[in-house]
Amino acid sequence: MDHSEDLNWKIFFEENSKPSHFDENVKLIFEVCQQAAIKKHRVALVTSGGTTVPLEQNTVRFIDNFSAGTRGSASAEYFLEAGYQVIFLHRSKSLEPYSRHLVGRSIFDMIEILPENIIIGQKHQVELRTLTEKYQQYKCNLLMISFNSLSDYLWLLQATTQKMQILGPLALLYLAAAVSDFYIPASQMPCHKIQSSGGPLSLSLQLVPKMLAPLVTLWAPNAFIVSFKLETNETLLESKSKESLEKYHHHVVIGNLLHSRKVYVILVDRSSSPPEEIRLSDSELESGVEIESKIVENLKERHTKYYANHKTG
Ligand code: 9Z3
C-alpha cells in the first residue's frame, strides 16, 4: 500500500483545530530554518515528552503516559554540543535541556544568605557555573516550542517538518516523544465536564492515523528521519522496530524497552542485520555517562554520510 494514499491523517487535521499561538510558533520555526538554510547549518527537530488525550473539550480530564522527557531533553543537549541548531518540540512542563539537571532540587537549598546579598552555596558553585555557561553558550541555537495534547503535537509536528523542507538533507528529525496511539475525535468529545451522576464511564477511543507515512513522503521527504519504537516485551523489540522501518521507509528506528531504555537501545536501519546495539556498561553508568550521548554521536555520523550521499546524488 502507498501510505501517502491513506488519507486519514488529512481528516485528523480537518477535525481537530490548531493549537493556540500556532501561527506565532510556526513563524519562529520558519525563521530558524531560513537562517540555518542560508548558513548551511544542520537542524535537529527533537520531539520529547508525552501527549495528552483530552476526554472533554473544556478539558478537566485527560489520558496521559509515562514519558518524563528525559530522552528528548538530554538528546537536545548532545545535538547542540554536536553543532546542531535544535528545535525542541516538547510537552509543556516536561524536562528541558540544561534545567533538567536541577529538577527535583530546591533552589532554597542552594542559596546562602549573607548580610548584604545572597549567593550560590559553595558546594553548588562548580555545577551551576558549568551548567549556566553551557546554557548561555547554546541558548541562541535552541528554539523551544511546547504542546500539551496529541492534536497540538501533531499540528506542530506537521508544520515544523514542512518548514524544515527548505533545509533538505541538513534536517534531522528525532522523534522521541511518546505519542498516543488512541484518541477521541473532537466531534465525539463532550463539550463540558463529564458528570459522575451519569454513572460509570465507558470510553471508546479511535486509532490515531499513522503520521509517519505523510511525514516521510510529503512533509519532509529529504530529511534524515529517526523514529523511536517503544515496547515492553523484549521478544517483540527487534521485529516491531524492523516492521516500522519497512512500513515507512525512513532511515533509523531506535528500539527501546520501557524498563531498560536508559541503558540499552537497538538501531535498526536498512543495511545492518542484526541491528547495531548501544549498551551502557556499569562503569559508564556509575560515571554518569548518558546513553543519549552515544545515540547522538552515532546519528551524527549517519547523518553526515546521508548528507554527503545526497549532495553527490
Ligand atoms: C521513545 O521510545 C522514547 O525513547 C521514550 C523516552 C518515550 C521511551 P522518557 O521521555 O522516555 O525519557 O521518559 N519514544 C517513542 C515512543 C512512541 O510513541 N513510539 C511509537 C510507537 O512505539 C512510534 S512513533 O509505536
mmCIF file of C-alpha atoms and ligand atoms in Angstrom:
data_model
loop_
_atom_site.group_PDB
_atom_site.id
_atom_site.type_symbol
_atom_site.label_atom_id
_atom_site.label_comp_id
_atom_site.label_asym_id
_atom_site.label_seq_id
_atom_site.Cartn_x
_atom_site.Cartn_y
_atom_site.Cartn_z
ATOM 1 C CA MET A 1 0.000 0.000 0.000
ATOM 2 C CA ASP A 2 1.196 3.519 -0.742
ATOM 3 C CA HIS A 3 0.849 5.178 2.639
ATOM 4 C CA SER A 4 0.565 8.672 1.220
ATOM 5 C CA GLU A 5 -2.759 7.439 -0.163
ATOM 6 C CA ASP A 6 -4.009 6.672 3.309
ATOM 7 C CA LEU A 7 -5.696 9.996 3.856
ATOM 8 C CA ASN A 8 -6.916 9.544 7.424
ATOM 9 C CA TRP A 9 -4.233 11.982 8.513
ATOM 10 C CA LYS A 10 -5.902 14.720 6.473
ATOM 11 C CA ILE A 11 -9.227 14.040 8.146
ATOM 12 C CA PHE A 12 -7.494 14.286 11.532
ATOM 13 C CA PHE A 13 -6.343 17.829 10.766
ATOM 14 C CA GLU A 14 -9.770 18.762 9.416
ATOM 15 C CA GLU A 15 -11.438 17.539 12.599
ATOM 16 C CA ASN A 16 -9.016 18.893 15.196
ATOM 17 C CA SER A 17 -8.300 22.575 15.347
ATOM 18 C CA LYS A 18 -4.887 24.235 15.539
ATOM 19 C CA PRO A 19 -3.360 24.889 18.973
ATOM 20 C CA SER A 20 -3.213 28.401 20.384
ATOM 21 C CA HIS A 21 -0.223 30.553 19.328
ATOM 22 C CA PHE A 22 0.195 28.235 16.348
ATOM 23 C CA ASP A 23 0.937 30.904 13.744
ATOM 24 C CA GLU A 24 3.442 32.706 16.014
ATOM 25 C CA ASN A 25 5.245 29.459 16.747
ATOM 26 C CA VAL A 26 5.362 28.430 13.102
ATOM 27 C CA LYS A 27 6.807 31.825 12.238
ATOM 28 C CA LEU A 28 9.598 31.342 14.796
ATOM 29 C CA ILE A 29 10.278 27.858 13.447
ATOM 30 C CA PHE A 30 10.416 29.129 9.882
ATOM 31 C CA GLU A 31 12.864 31.892 10.815
ATOM 32 C CA VAL A 32 15.205 29.363 12.417
ATOM 33 C CA CYS A 33 15.033 27.128 9.334
ATOM 34 C CA GLN A 34 15.566 30.019 6.949
ATOM 35 C CA GLN A 35 18.658 31.282 8.807
ATOM 36 C CA ALA A 36 20.100 27.796 9.075
ATOM 37 C CA ALA A 37 19.488 27.118 5.385
ATOM 38 C CA ILE A 38 21.378 30.289 4.444
ATOM 39 C CA LYS A 39 24.296 29.342 6.707
ATOM 40 C CA LYS A 40 24.081 25.656 5.764
ATOM 41 C CA HIS A 41 23.702 24.656 9.403
ATOM 42 C CA ARG A 42 22.271 21.335 10.391
ATOM 43 C CA VAL A 43 18.986 21.477 12.283
ATOM 44 C CA ALA A 44 17.637 18.726 14.547
ATOM 45 C CA LEU A 45 13.979 18.590 15.439
ATOM 46 C CA VAL A 46 13.819 16.800 18.787
ATOM 47 C CA THR A 47 10.341 15.816 19.969
ATOM 48 C CA SER A 48 10.012 14.998 23.636
ATOM 49 C CA GLY A 49 7.583 14.008 26.373
ATOM 50 C CA GLY A 50 4.107 12.525 26.376
ATOM 51 C CA THR A 51 0.960 13.687 24.610
ATOM 52 C CA THR A 52 -2.357 14.078 26.422
ATOM 53 C CA VAL A 53 -5.651 12.799 25.074
ATOM 54 C CA PRO A 54 -8.445 15.034 26.389
ATOM 55 C CA LEU A 55 -11.791 13.495 27.352
ATOM 56 C CA GLU A 56 -13.719 16.778 27.276
ATOM 57 C CA GLN A 57 -13.487 19.850 25.026
ATOM 58 C CA ASN A 58 -13.318 22.044 28.129
ATOM 59 C CA THR A 59 -10.680 19.709 29.425
ATOM 60 C CA VAL A 60 -10.801 18.696 33.050
ATOM 61 C CA ARG A 61 -9.684 15.111 32.485
ATOM 62 C CA PHE A 62 -7.256 13.573 30.057
ATOM 63 C CA ILE A 63 -5.334 10.362 29.411
ATOM 64 C CA ASP A 64 -1.571 10.675 29.687
ATOM 65 C CA ASN A 65 1.521 8.481 29.515
ATOM 66 C CA PHE A 66 4.707 7.882 31.477
ATOM 67 C CA SER A 67 7.227 9.912 29.479
ATOM 68 C CA ALA A 68 9.220 12.451 31.507
ATOM 69 C CA GLY A 69 11.082 13.856 28.511
ATOM 70 C CA THR A 70 14.474 12.593 29.700
ATOM 71 C CA ARG A 71 15.451 11.139 26.331
ATOM 72 C CA GLY A 72 14.440 14.240 24.403
ATOM 73 C CA SER A 73 15.920 16.855 26.734
ATOM 74 C CA ALA A 74 19.236 15.019 27.158
ATOM 75 C CA SER A 75 19.475 14.395 23.406
ATOM 76 C CA ALA A 76 18.780 18.068 22.664
ATOM 77 C CA GLU A 77 21.857 18.988 24.725
ATOM 78 C CA TYR A 78 24.035 16.493 22.855
ATOM 79 C CA PHE A 79 22.764 17.699 19.462
ATOM 80 C CA LEU A 80 23.591 21.276 20.441
ATOM 81 C CA GLU A 81 27.074 20.247 21.527
ATOM 82 C CA ALA A 82 27.468 18.342 18.249
ATOM 83 C CA GLY A 83 26.927 21.588 16.348
ATOM 84 C CA TYR A 84 23.226 21.342 15.502
ATOM 85 C CA GLN A 85 20.635 24.053 15.742
ATOM 86 C CA VAL A 86 17.834 22.417 17.768
ATOM 87 C CA ILE A 87 14.068 22.828 17.595
ATOM 88 C CA PHE A 88 12.868 21.255 20.830
ATOM 89 C CA LEU A 89 9.183 20.360 20.489
ATOM 90 C CA HIS A 90 8.244 19.243 23.960
ATOM 91 C CA ARG A 91 5.387 18.552 26.301
ATOM 92 C CA SER A 92 4.801 21.575 28.460
ATOM 93 C CA LYS A 93 6.383 21.125 31.935
ATOM 94 C CA SER A 94 8.356 18.054 30.904
ATOM 95 C CA LEU A 95 12.152 18.056 31.213
ATOM 96 C CA GLU A 96 14.044 20.705 29.258
ATOM 97 C CA PRO A 97 17.696 20.884 28.193
ATOM 98 C CA TYR A 98 20.033 22.177 30.934
ATOM 99 C CA SER A 99 17.327 22.978 33.500
ATOM 100 C CA ARG A 100 16.604 19.214 33.694
ATOM 101 C CA HIS A 101 19.724 18.835 35.849
ATOM 102 C CA LEU A 102 18.099 20.929 38.571
ATOM 103 C CA VAL A 103 14.702 19.237 38.625
ATOM 104 C CA GLY A 104 13.784 17.725 41.971
ATOM 105 C CA ARG A 105 16.137 20.032 43.868
ATOM 106 C CA SER A 106 15.138 23.163 45.668
ATOM 107 C CA ILE A 107 16.739 26.489 44.819
ATOM 108 C CA PHE A 108 16.382 27.403 48.522
ATOM 109 C CA ASP A 109 18.846 24.653 49.438
ATOM 110 C CA MET A 110 21.410 26.047 47.006
ATOM 111 C CA ILE A 111 21.322 29.648 48.166
ATOM 112 C CA GLU A 112 23.279 31.099 51.061
ATOM 113 C CA ILE A 113 22.088 34.274 52.717
ATOM 114 C CA LEU A 114 24.778 36.850 53.547
ATOM 115 C CA PRO A 115 24.169 40.129 55.394
ATOM 116 C CA GLU A 116 24.125 42.226 52.200
ATOM 117 C CA ASN A 117 23.134 39.795 49.470
ATOM 118 C CA ILE A 118 22.542 36.157 48.597
ATOM 119 C CA ILE A 119 24.968 33.820 46.836
ATOM 120 C CA ILE A 120 25.038 30.282 45.466
ATOM 121 C CA GLY A 121 26.348 27.994 48.194
ATOM 122 C CA GLN A 122 29.946 26.828 47.836
ATOM 123 C CA LYS A 123 29.163 23.188 47.112
ATOM 124 C CA HIS A 124 26.825 24.038 44.203
ATOM 125 C CA GLN A 125 29.022 26.631 42.536
ATOM 126 C CA VAL A 126 31.029 24.447 40.167
ATOM 127 C CA GLU A 127 27.981 22.581 38.916
ATOM 128 C CA LEU A 128 25.836 25.680 38.447
ATOM 129 C CA ARG A 129 28.635 27.587 36.753
ATOM 130 C CA THR A 130 29.212 24.773 34.237
ATOM 131 C CA LEU A 131 25.509 24.397 33.566
ATOM 132 C CA THR A 132 24.912 28.132 33.182
ATOM 133 C CA GLU A 133 27.924 28.504 30.892
ATOM 134 C CA LYS A 134 26.650 25.701 28.677
ATOM 135 C CA TYR A 135 23.148 27.133 28.639
ATOM 136 C CA GLN A 136 24.442 30.573 27.694
ATOM 137 C CA GLN A 137 26.680 29.130 25.011
ATOM 138 C CA TYR A 138 23.915 27.175 23.313
ATOM 139 C CA LYS A 139 20.667 29.042 24.006
ATOM 140 C CA CYS A 140 20.849 31.015 20.757
ATOM 141 C CA ASN A 141 20.829 27.689 18.866
ATOM 142 C CA LEU A 142 17.828 26.346 20.745
ATOM 143 C CA LEU A 143 14.180 27.060 19.969
ATOM 144 C CA MET A 144 11.758 25.563 22.469
ATOM 145 C CA ILE A 145 8.116 25.070 21.495
ATOM 146 C CA SER A 146 5.666 23.339 23.830
ATOM 147 C CA PHE A 147 2.489 21.299 23.418
ATOM 148 C CA ASN A 148 0.052 19.501 25.672
ATOM 149 C CA SER A 149 -2.382 17.418 23.684
ATOM 150 C CA LEU A 150 -1.862 14.862 20.962
ATOM 151 C CA SER A 151 -3.601 17.140 18.489
ATOM 152 C CA ASP A 152 -1.409 20.153 19.374
ATOM 153 C CA TYR A 153 1.656 17.954 18.969
ATOM 154 C CA LEU A 154 0.597 16.651 15.544
ATOM 155 C CA TRP A 155 -0.236 20.128 14.251
ATOM 156 C CA LEU A 156 3.182 21.389 15.334
ATOM 157 C CA LEU A 157 4.956 18.302 14.015
ATOM 158 C CA GLN A 158 3.393 18.733 10.587
ATOM 159 C CA ALA A 159 4.158 22.448 10.412
ATOM 160 C CA THR A 160 7.727 22.103 11.697
ATOM 161 C CA THR A 161 8.686 19.292 9.349
ATOM 162 C CA GLN A 162 7.146 21.176 6.417
ATOM 163 C CA LYS A 163 9.112 24.295 7.268
ATOM 164 C CA MET A 164 12.258 22.203 7.592
ATOM 165 C CA GLN A 165 11.912 21.186 3.936
ATOM 166 C CA ILE A 166 13.997 24.201 2.935
ATOM 167 C CA LEU A 167 16.913 22.563 4.737
ATOM 168 C CA GLY A 168 16.792 19.482 2.536
ATOM 169 C CA PRO A 169 19.186 16.820 3.884
ATOM 170 C CA LEU A 170 20.555 19.216 6.544
ATOM 171 C CA ALA A 171 17.412 18.443 8.562
ATOM 172 C CA LEU A 172 17.407 15.614 11.080
ATOM 173 C CA LEU A 173 14.163 14.529 12.735
ATOM 174 C CA TYR A 174 14.483 12.756 16.078
ATOM 175 C CA LEU A 175 11.024 11.654 17.107
ATOM 176 C CA ALA A 176 11.367 10.704 20.766
ATOM 177 C CA ALA A 177 8.015 11.998 22.053
ATOM 178 C CA ALA A 178 5.731 9.297 23.431
ATOM 179 C CA VAL A 179 2.785 9.739 21.105
ATOM 180 C CA SER A 180 -0.585 8.259 21.944
ATOM 181 C CA ASP A 181 -1.954 5.657 19.522
ATOM 182 C CA PHE A 182 -5.537 6.305 20.623
ATOM 183 C CA TYR A 183 -7.671 9.410 20.899
ATOM 184 C CA ILE A 184 -11.194 10.793 20.987
ATOM 185 C CA PRO A 185 -12.062 12.855 17.893
ATOM 186 C CA ALA A 186 -13.281 16.369 18.719
ATOM 187 C CA SER A 187 -16.708 15.566 17.247
ATOM 188 C CA GLN A 188 -17.154 12.681 19.728
ATOM 189 C CA MET A 189 -15.945 14.608 22.760
ATOM 190 C CA PRO A 190 -18.462 16.132 25.167
ATOM 191 C CA CYS A 191 -18.195 19.895 25.445
ATOM 192 C CA HIS A 192 -18.353 20.077 29.228
ATOM 193 C CA LYS A 193 -17.001 18.154 32.188
ATOM 194 C CA ILE A 194 -18.329 14.591 32.259
ATOM 195 C CA GLN A 195 -20.676 14.258 35.248
ATOM 196 C CA SER A 196 -20.320 11.332 37.631
ATOM 197 C CA SER A 197 -24.103 11.445 38.099
ATOM 198 C CA GLY A 198 -24.235 9.764 34.658
ATOM 199 C CA GLY A 199 -22.840 6.559 36.259
ATOM 200 C CA PRO A 200 -19.709 4.590 35.349
ATOM 201 C CA LEU A 201 -17.813 5.905 32.362
ATOM 202 C CA SER A 202 -17.090 3.833 29.254
ATOM 203 C CA LEU A 203 -14.662 5.266 26.764
ATOM 204 C CA SER A 204 -14.284 4.412 23.124
ATOM 205 C CA LEU A 205 -11.018 5.590 21.610
ATOM 206 C CA GLN A 206 -10.199 5.795 17.909
ATOM 207 C CA LEU A 207 -6.871 4.940 16.323
ATOM 208 C CA VAL A 208 -4.601 7.906 15.652
ATOM 209 C CA PRO A 209 -3.650 7.967 11.952
ATOM 210 C CA LYS A 210 -0.026 6.977 11.377
ATOM 211 C CA MET A 211 1.584 10.351 10.762
ATOM 212 C CA LEU A 212 4.991 8.889 9.886
ATOM 213 C CA ALA A 213 3.573 7.997 6.482
ATOM 214 C CA PRO A 214 2.837 11.561 5.262
ATOM 215 C CA LEU A 215 5.803 12.876 7.233
ATOM 216 C CA VAL A 216 8.276 10.717 5.304
ATOM 217 C CA THR A 217 6.696 11.015 1.868
ATOM 218 C CA LEU A 218 5.185 14.506 1.863
ATOM 219 C CA TRP A 219 6.217 16.788 4.717
ATOM 220 C CA ALA A 220 9.969 16.140 4.929
ATOM 221 C CA PRO A 221 10.986 13.887 2.034
ATOM 222 C CA ASN A 222 14.680 14.895 2.142
ATOM 223 C CA ALA A 223 15.261 14.943 5.887
ATOM 224 C CA PHE A 224 17.179 12.279 7.787
ATOM 225 C CA ILE A 225 14.435 10.694 9.876
ATOM 226 C CA VAL A 226 14.878 8.763 13.116
ATOM 227 C CA SER A 227 11.866 7.391 14.977
ATOM 228 C CA PHE A 228 11.663 5.521 18.270
ATOM 229 C CA LYS A 229 9.828 2.307 18.918
ATOM 230 C CA LEU A 230 8.817 1.568 22.463
ATOM 231 C CA GLU A 231 7.974 -1.940 23.628
ATOM 232 C CA THR A 232 7.588 -3.652 26.962
ATOM 233 C CA ASN A 233 8.038 -7.195 25.630
ATOM 234 C CA GLU A 234 11.675 -7.876 24.752
ATOM 235 C CA THR A 235 10.827 -10.587 22.229
ATOM 236 C CA LEU A 236 8.948 -8.048 20.083
ATOM 237 C CA LEU A 237 11.519 -5.248 20.105
ATOM 238 C CA GLU A 238 13.537 -6.138 17.017
ATOM 239 C CA SER A 239 10.630 -7.344 14.876
ATOM 240 C CA LYS A 240 8.453 -4.313 15.676
ATOM 241 C CA SER A 241 11.312 -1.897 15.012
ATOM 242 C CA LYS A 242 12.036 -3.573 11.663
ATOM 243 C CA GLU A 243 8.358 -3.560 10.800
ATOM 244 C CA SER A 244 8.206 0.182 11.362
ATOM 245 C CA LEU A 245 11.218 0.815 9.108
ATOM 246 C CA GLU A 246 9.798 -1.398 6.350
ATOM 247 C CA LYS A 247 6.441 0.313 6.583
ATOM 248 C CA TYR A 248 7.592 3.923 6.445
ATOM 249 C CA HIS A 249 10.929 3.679 4.604
ATOM 250 C CA HIS A 250 12.695 6.241 6.752
ATOM 251 C CA HIS A 251 16.285 5.946 7.973
ATOM 252 C CA VAL A 252 16.644 4.633 11.514
ATOM 253 C CA VAL A 253 14.280 3.136 14.061
ATOM 254 C CA ILE A 254 15.647 3.156 17.585
ATOM 255 C CA GLY A 255 14.048 0.356 19.568
ATOM 256 C CA ASN A 256 13.882 0.615 23.336
ATOM 257 C CA LEU A 257 12.206 -1.210 26.194
ATOM 258 C CA LEU A 258 10.357 0.687 28.895
ATOM 259 C CA HIS A 259 12.468 -0.615 31.768
ATOM 260 C CA SER A 260 15.914 -0.633 30.164
ATOM 261 C CA ARG A 261 15.585 2.476 27.998
ATOM 262 C CA LYS A 262 18.322 4.344 29.858
ATOM 263 C CA VAL A 263 20.964 1.661 29.298
ATOM 264 C CA TYR A 264 20.085 -0.223 26.104
ATOM 265 C CA VAL A 265 18.761 0.559 22.615
ATOM 266 C CA ILE A 266 18.930 -1.067 19.183
ATOM 267 C CA LEU A 267 19.373 0.895 15.969
ATOM 268 C CA VAL A 268 17.571 -0.653 13.031
ATOM 269 C CA ASP A 269 18.405 0.582 9.539
ATOM 270 C CA ARG A 270 18.105 -0.782 6.017
ATOM 271 C CA SER A 271 21.579 -2.304 5.857
ATOM 272 C CA SER A 272 22.761 -3.729 9.178
ATOM 273 C CA SER A 273 21.448 -7.069 10.287
ATOM 274 C CA PRO A 274 21.457 -7.856 13.184
ATOM 275 C CA PRO A 275 20.846 -4.276 14.276
ATOM 276 C CA GLU A 276 23.525 -2.202 15.933
ATOM 277 C CA GLU A 277 23.215 -2.034 19.723
ATOM 278 C CA ILE A 278 24.166 0.619 22.231
ATOM 279 C CA ARG A 279 24.518 -0.632 25.797
ATOM 280 C CA LEU A 280 25.977 1.313 28.707
ATOM 281 C CA SER A 281 28.402 -0.611 30.896
ATOM 282 C CA ASP A 282 28.106 -0.478 34.688
ATOM 283 C CA SER A 283 31.195 1.709 34.911
ATOM 284 C CA GLU A 284 29.827 4.139 32.308
ATOM 285 C CA LEU A 285 26.584 4.329 34.236
ATOM 286 C CA GLU A 286 28.390 4.960 37.502
ATOM 287 C CA SER A 287 30.467 7.725 35.982
ATOM 288 C CA GLY A 288 27.326 9.471 34.754
ATOM 289 C CA VAL A 289 27.544 8.684 31.018
ATOM 290 C CA GLU A 290 24.114 9.086 29.423
ATOM 291 C CA ILE A 291 23.031 6.759 26.632
ATOM 292 C CA GLU A 292 21.806 9.785 24.655
ATOM 293 C CA SER A 293 25.413 10.977 24.209
ATOM 294 C CA LYS A 294 26.168 7.744 22.349
ATOM 295 C CA ILE A 295 22.921 7.758 20.393
ATOM 296 C CA VAL A 296 23.542 11.308 19.169
ATOM 297 C CA GLU A 297 27.181 10.585 18.286
ATOM 298 C CA ASN A 298 26.064 7.564 16.256
ATOM 299 C CA LEU A 299 23.315 9.510 14.481
ATOM 300 C CA LYS A 300 25.537 12.451 13.662
ATOM 301 C CA GLU A 301 27.861 10.100 11.803
ATOM 302 C CA ARG A 302 24.948 8.533 9.921
ATOM 303 C CA HIS A 303 23.568 11.978 9.108
ATOM 304 C CA THR A 304 26.965 13.090 7.754
ATOM 305 C CA LYS A 305 27.021 10.124 5.355
ATOM 306 C CA TYR A 306 23.423 10.740 4.364
ATOM 307 C CA TYR A 307 24.154 14.381 3.636
ATOM 308 C CA ALA A 308 27.268 13.522 1.601
ATOM 309 C CA ASN A 309 25.348 10.947 -0.477
ATOM 310 C CA HIS A 310 22.517 13.386 -1.029
ATOM 311 C CA LYS A 311 24.879 16.027 -2.395
ATOM 312 C CA THR A 312 26.522 13.650 -4.803
ATOM 313 C CA GLY A 313 23.115 12.437 -5.929
HETATM 314 C C1 9Z3 B 1 10.515 6.566 22.926
HETATM 315 O O1 9Z3 B 1 10.517 5.388 22.735
HETATM 316 C C2 9Z3 B 1 11.383 7.259 23.957
HETATM 317 O O2 9Z3 B 1 12.659 6.684 23.973
HETATM 318 C C3 9Z3 B 1 10.764 7.216 25.390
HETATM 319 C C4 9Z3 B 1 11.675 8.033 26.320
HETATM 320 C C5 9Z3 B 1 9.367 7.815 25.348
HETATM 321 C C6 9Z3 B 1 10.712 5.768 25.887
HETATM 322 P P1 9Z3 B 1 11.494 9.344 28.582
HETATM 323 O O3 9Z3 B 1 10.811 10.528 27.961
HETATM 324 O O4 9Z3 B 1 11.180 8.077 27.629
HETATM 325 O O5 9Z3 B 1 12.992 9.501 28.597
HETATM 326 O O6 9Z3 B 1 10.923 9.006 29.929
HETATM 327 N N1 9Z3 B 1 9.684 7.383 22.214
HETATM 328 C C7 9Z3 B 1 8.786 6.937 21.164
HETATM 329 C C8 9Z3 B 1 7.539 6.356 21.712
HETATM 330 C C9 9Z3 B 1 6.470 6.213 20.642
HETATM 331 O O7 9Z3 B 1 5.427 6.772 20.802
HETATM 332 N N2 9Z3 B 1 6.724 5.457 19.589
HETATM 333 C C10 9Z3 B 1 5.700 4.992 18.667
HETATM 334 C C11 9Z3 B 1 5.490 3.519 18.959
HETATM 335 O O8 9Z3 B 1 6.219 2.909 19.762
HETATM 336 C C12 9Z3 B 1 6.146 5.095 17.241
HETATM 337 S S1 9Z3 B 1 6.433 6.711 16.686
HETATM 338 O O9 9Z3 B 1 4.572 2.931 18.340
#
